[in-house]
Coordinates of C-alpha atoms in Angstrom, one line a residue:
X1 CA 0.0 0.0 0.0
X2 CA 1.2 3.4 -1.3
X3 CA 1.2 5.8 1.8
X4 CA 1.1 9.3 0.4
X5 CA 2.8 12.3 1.9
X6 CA 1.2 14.9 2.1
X7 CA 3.6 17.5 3.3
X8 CA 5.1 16.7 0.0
X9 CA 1.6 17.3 -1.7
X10 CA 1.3 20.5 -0.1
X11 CA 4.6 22.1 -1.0
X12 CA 4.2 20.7 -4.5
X13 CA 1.1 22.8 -5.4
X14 CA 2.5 25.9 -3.3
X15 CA 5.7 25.7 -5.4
X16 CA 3.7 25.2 -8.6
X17 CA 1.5 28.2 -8.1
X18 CA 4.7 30.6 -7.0
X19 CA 6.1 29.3 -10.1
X20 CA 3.2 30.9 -12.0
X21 CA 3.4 34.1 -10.0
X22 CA 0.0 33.4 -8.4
X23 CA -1.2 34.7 -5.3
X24 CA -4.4 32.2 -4.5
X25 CA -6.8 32.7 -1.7
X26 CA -7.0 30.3 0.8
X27 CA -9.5 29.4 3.6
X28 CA -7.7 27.7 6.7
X29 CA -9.9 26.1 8.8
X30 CA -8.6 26.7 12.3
X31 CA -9.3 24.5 15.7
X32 CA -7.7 27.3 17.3
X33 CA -4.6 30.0 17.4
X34 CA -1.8 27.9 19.0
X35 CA -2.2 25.4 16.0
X36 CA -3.0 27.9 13.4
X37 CA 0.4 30.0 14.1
X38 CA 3.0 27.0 12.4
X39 CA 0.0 26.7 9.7
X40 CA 0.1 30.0 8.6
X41 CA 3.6 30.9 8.8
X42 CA 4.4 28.0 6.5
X43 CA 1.6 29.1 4.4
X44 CA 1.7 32.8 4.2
X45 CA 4.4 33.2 1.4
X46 CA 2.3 31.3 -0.9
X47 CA -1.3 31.5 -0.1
X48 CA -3.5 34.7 0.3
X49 CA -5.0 33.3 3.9
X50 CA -8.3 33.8 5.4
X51 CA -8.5 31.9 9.1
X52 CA -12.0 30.1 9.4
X53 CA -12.5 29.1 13.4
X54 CA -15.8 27.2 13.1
X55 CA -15.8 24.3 16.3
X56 CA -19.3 23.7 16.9
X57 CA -17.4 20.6 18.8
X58 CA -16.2 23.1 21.6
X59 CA -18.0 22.1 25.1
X60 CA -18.7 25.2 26.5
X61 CA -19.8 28.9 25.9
X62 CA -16.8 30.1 27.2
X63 CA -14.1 27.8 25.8
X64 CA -15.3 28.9 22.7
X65 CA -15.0 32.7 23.4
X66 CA -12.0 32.0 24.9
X67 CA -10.6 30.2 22.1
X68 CA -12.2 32.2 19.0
X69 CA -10.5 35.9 21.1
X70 CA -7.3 34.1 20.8
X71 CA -7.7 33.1 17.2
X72 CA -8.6 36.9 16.2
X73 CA -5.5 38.7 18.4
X74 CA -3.2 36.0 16.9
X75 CA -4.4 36.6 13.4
X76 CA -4.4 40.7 14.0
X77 CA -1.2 40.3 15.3
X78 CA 0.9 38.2 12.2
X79 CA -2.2 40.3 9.8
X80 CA -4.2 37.8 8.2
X81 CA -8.0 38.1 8.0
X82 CA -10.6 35.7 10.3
X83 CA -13.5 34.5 10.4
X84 CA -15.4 33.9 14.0
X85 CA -18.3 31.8 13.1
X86 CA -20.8 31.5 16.1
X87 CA -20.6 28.5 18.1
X88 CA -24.0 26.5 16.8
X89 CA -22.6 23.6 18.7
X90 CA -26.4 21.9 17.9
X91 CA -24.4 20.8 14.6
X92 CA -21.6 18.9 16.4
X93 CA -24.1 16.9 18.5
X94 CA -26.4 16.4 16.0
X95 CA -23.3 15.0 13.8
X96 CA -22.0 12.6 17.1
X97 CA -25.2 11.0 18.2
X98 CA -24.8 7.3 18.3
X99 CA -21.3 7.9 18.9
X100 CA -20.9 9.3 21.5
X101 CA -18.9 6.6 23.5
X102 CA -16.7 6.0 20.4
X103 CA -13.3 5.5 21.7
X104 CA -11.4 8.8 21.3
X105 CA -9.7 9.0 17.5
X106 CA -12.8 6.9 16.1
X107 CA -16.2 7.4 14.4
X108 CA -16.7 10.3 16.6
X109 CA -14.0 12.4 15.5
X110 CA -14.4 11.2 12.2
X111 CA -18.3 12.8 12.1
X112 CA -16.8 15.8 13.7
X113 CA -13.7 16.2 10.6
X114 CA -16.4 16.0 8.4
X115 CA -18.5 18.5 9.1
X116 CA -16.0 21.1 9.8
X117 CA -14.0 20.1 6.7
X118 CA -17.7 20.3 5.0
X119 CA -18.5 23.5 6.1
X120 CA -15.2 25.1 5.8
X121 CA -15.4 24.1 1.6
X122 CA -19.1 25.3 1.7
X123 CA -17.8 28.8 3.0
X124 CA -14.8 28.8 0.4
X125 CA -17.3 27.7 -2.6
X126 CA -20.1 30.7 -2.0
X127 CA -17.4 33.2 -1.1
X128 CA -15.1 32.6 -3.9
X129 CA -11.9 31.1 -2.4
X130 CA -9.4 28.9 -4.5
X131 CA -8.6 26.5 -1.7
X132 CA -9.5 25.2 1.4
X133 CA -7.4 23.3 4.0
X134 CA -7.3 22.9 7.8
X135 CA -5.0 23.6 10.9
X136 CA -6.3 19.7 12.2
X137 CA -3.1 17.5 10.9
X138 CA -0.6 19.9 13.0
X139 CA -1.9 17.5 16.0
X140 CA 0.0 14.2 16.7
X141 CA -3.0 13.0 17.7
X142 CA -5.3 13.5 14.6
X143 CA -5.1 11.1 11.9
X144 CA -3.9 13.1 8.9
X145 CA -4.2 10.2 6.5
X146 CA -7.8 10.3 7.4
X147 CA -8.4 14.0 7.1
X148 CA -6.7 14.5 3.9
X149 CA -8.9 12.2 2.5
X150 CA -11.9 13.4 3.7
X151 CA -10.5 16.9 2.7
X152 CA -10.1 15.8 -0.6
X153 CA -13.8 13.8 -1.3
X154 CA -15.3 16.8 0.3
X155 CA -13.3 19.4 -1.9
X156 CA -14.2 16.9 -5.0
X157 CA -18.2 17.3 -3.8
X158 CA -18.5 20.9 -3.5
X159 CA -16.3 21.7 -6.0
X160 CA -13.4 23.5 -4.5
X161 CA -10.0 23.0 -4.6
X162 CA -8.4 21.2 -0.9
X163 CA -5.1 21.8 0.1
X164 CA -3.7 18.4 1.3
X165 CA -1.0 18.8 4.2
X166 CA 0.6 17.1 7.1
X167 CA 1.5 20.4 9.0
X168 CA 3.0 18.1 12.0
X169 CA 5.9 17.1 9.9
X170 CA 9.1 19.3 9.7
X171 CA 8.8 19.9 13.6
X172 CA 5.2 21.6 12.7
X173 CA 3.8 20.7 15.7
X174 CA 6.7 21.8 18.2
X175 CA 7.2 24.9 16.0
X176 CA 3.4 25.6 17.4
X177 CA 4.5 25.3 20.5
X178 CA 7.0 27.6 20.3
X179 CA 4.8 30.3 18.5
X180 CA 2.2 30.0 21.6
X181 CA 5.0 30.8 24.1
X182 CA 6.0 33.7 21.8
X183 CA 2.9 35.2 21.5
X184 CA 1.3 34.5 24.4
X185 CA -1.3 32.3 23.3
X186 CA -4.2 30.0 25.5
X187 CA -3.8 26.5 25.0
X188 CA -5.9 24.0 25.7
X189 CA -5.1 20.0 27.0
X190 CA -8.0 18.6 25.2
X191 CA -9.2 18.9 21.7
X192 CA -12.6 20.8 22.8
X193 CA -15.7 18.3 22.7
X194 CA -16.9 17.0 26.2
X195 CA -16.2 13.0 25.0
X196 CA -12.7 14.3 24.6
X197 CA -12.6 16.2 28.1
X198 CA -14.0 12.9 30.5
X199 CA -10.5 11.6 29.0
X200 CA -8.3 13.6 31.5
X201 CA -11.0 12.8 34.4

């Protein structure tokens, strides 16, 4: 079985594209600022990027404010647009039921990938934007296989281009880390739905 890189996808079609002198407009789905920073500073010489934090996943009222403030200082602060979608967390629970005691990395997540990767190409499709990708495979813990394929299917359905990546590789991750400290940044010790949370209990 071929096992594709996609850190080597991604750099492929940003290369390609500065090649042709092309600016393109990108819509970055974002979980939140400490794993957005790496994203976009590997993506900002290539890509015209718009941050989208939509996580109707997030547990509560106030994780989610605290999380989408962070996401728009950060972003005002390196000087790339965002988007702060409201929370609408009726989505995410409406896309877990029947899964909600799916072991942590499963089916759950999976629904959950989906419908922010769904809604992310949606938004880029009405609005106009050349490509969408997401902050998700910085994590060590997300599967990146599986949300570069479901980026790609979804891209191929609503008929906008997906960005494949594996931000994680090339120290990604631990670069995120370091971008937090720099700037400051909230972070989190769970990925933000409640099933995710009772973990640490």
């Amino acid at each position: 079985m071929n096992v594709i890189n996609y850190d080597k996808e991604m750099k492929k079609i940003a290369e390609a594209e500065k090649k042709q002198k092309r600016f393109p407009t990108l819509l970055l789905h974002s979980c939140c600022a400490p794993c957005s920073s790496a994203c976009i500073e590997r993506l900002k010489d290539y890509f015209d990027i718009t941050v989208y934090y939509y996580n109707p996943n997030i547990d509560t009222a106030e994780e989610y404010r605290l999380r989408a403030e962070e996401q728009e200082r950060f972003c005002k602060e390196v000087g790339v647009k965002v988007i702060i979608e409201d929370r609408r967390e009726s989505e995410f629970y409406a896309a877990a039921k029947g899964f909600e005691d799916a072991p942590e990395g499963g089916s759950r997540c999976e629904k959950c990938f989906t419908l922010r990767l769904g809604e992310t190409a949606e938004y880029a499709k009405k609005n106009g934007y050349e490509y969408f990708a997401t902050t998700l495979t910085v994590s060590p813990l997300k599967n990146s296989a599986l949300i570069n394929e479901l980026g790609i299917k979804i891209g191929e359905e609503k008929g906008v281009k997906y960005l494949p990546s594996d931000f994680k590789k090339g120290g990604g991750y631990y670069r995120s880390v370091e971008l937090s400290k720099q700037y400051g940044l909230y972070r989190q010790n769970y990925c933000g739905c409640e099933f995710s949370k009772r973990k640490l209990c």
